[in-house]
Amino acid sequence: MAHRGTGFFDTKGHFFKTPNDATVSDLASVLGKIGDGESLAPGIAQMILDRRSEIERLFAEHDAMMADYQPLRDGKITRLQPRAS
């Protein structure tokens, strides 16, 4: 007998039973093939999803640092002089 169900699809239209599986598939696609033989991307994608809050925090910190960042014009680092006491 036919029955109703819920499914989730990645960007390529592949069916998955859970939202996590569909998201991991999309993340793995973004990462591309990693390593020789079978790709390590699906495992890395799962780790990214599992550690999402930590990764989002790191990107928020990165964005905050980049907001005021001005690259050096000549590419040289100038040593700061110690402050006089």
Short mmCIF file of C-alpha atoms in Angstrom, two decimals:
data_model
loop_
_atom_site.label_atom_id
_atom_site.label_comp_id
_atom_site.label_asym_id
_atom_site.label_seq_id
_atom_site.Cartn_x
_atom_site.Cartn_y
_atom_site.Cartn_z
CA MET A 1 0.00 0.00 0.00
CA ALA A 2 1.27 3.48 -0.79
CA HIS A 3 2.09 5.74 2.11
CA ARG A 4 3.13 9.28 2.69
CA GLY A 5 6.61 10.29 3.83
CA THR A 6 8.95 13.20 4.23
CA GLY A 7 12.15 13.58 2.32
CA PHE A 8 14.93 16.09 1.92
CA PHE A 9 16.84 16.95 -1.22
CA ASP A 10 20.32 18.34 -1.76
CA THR A 11 21.10 20.97 -4.39
CA LYS A 12 21.58 18.26 -7.04
CA GLY A 13 18.11 16.86 -6.33
CA HIS A 14 19.26 13.69 -4.59
CA PHE A 15 16.83 12.34 -1.97
CA PHE A 16 17.81 11.95 1.69
CA LYS A 17 15.87 10.76 4.72
CA THR A 18 17.18 13.47 7.05
CA PRO A 19 18.02 17.16 6.69
CA ASN A 20 21.51 16.44 8.07
CA ASP A 21 22.23 13.95 5.30
CA ALA A 22 21.12 16.43 2.61
CA THR A 23 23.22 19.21 4.13
CA VAL A 24 26.28 16.96 4.41
CA SER A 25 25.87 16.09 0.73
CA ASP A 26 25.80 19.78 -0.22
CA LEU A 27 28.80 20.57 1.98
CA ALA A 28 30.74 17.67 0.45
CA SER A 29 29.92 19.05 -3.02
CA VAL A 30 31.24 22.46 -2.01
CA LEU A 31 34.45 20.89 -0.69
CA GLY A 32 34.96 18.79 -3.81
CA LYS A 33 37.08 15.66 -3.97
CA ILE A 34 39.62 15.49 -1.18
CA GLY A 35 42.33 12.86 -1.06
CA ASP A 36 43.26 9.91 -3.22
CA GLY A 37 40.76 7.14 -3.81
CA GLU A 38 37.41 7.67 -2.14
CA SER A 39 36.94 11.34 -1.21
CA LEU A 40 37.31 12.45 2.39
CA ALA A 41 34.84 15.31 1.73
CA PRO A 42 31.73 13.55 3.16
CA GLY A 43 33.49 12.92 6.49
CA ILE A 44 34.85 16.45 6.61
CA ALA A 45 31.41 17.80 5.74
CA GLN A 46 29.90 15.84 8.64
CA MET A 47 32.54 17.28 11.00
CA ILE A 48 31.74 20.80 9.77
CA LEU A 49 28.04 20.25 10.46
CA ASP A 50 28.76 18.71 13.88
CA ARG A 51 31.00 21.65 14.87
CA ARG A 52 28.85 24.31 13.26
CA SER A 53 28.56 26.58 16.32
CA GLU A 54 32.34 26.64 16.79
CA ILE A 55 32.91 27.33 13.10
CA GLU A 56 30.28 30.09 13.02
CA ARG A 57 31.95 31.70 16.07
CA LEU A 58 35.31 31.62 14.31
CA PHE A 59 33.85 33.21 11.18
CA ALA A 60 32.16 35.91 13.28
CA GLU A 61 35.51 36.67 14.94
CA HIS A 62 37.18 36.72 11.51
CA ASP A 63 34.55 39.13 10.15
CA ALA A 64 35.07 41.41 13.16
CA MET A 65 38.85 41.45 12.58
CA MET A 66 38.39 42.11 8.86
CA ALA A 67 36.06 45.06 9.49
CA ASP A 68 38.97 47.30 10.53
CA TYR A 69 41.76 45.55 8.65
CA GLN A 70 43.88 47.67 6.34
CA PRO A 71 46.51 45.77 4.34
CA LEU A 72 50.00 47.21 4.30
CA ARG A 73 50.57 49.22 1.14
CA ASP A 74 54.16 48.18 0.51
CA GLY A 75 53.88 44.77 2.12
CA LYS A 76 56.53 45.59 4.73
CA ILE A 77 56.01 45.22 8.43
CA THR A 78 57.07 48.17 10.52
CA ARG A 79 58.36 47.38 13.98
CA LEU A 80 56.62 49.44 16.63
CA GLN A 81 58.83 51.43 18.95
CA PRO A 82 58.43 50.71 22.67
CA ARG A 83 56.57 53.38 24.59
CA ALA A 84 58.61 55.67 26.81
CA SER A 85 57.85 55.17 30.49
#
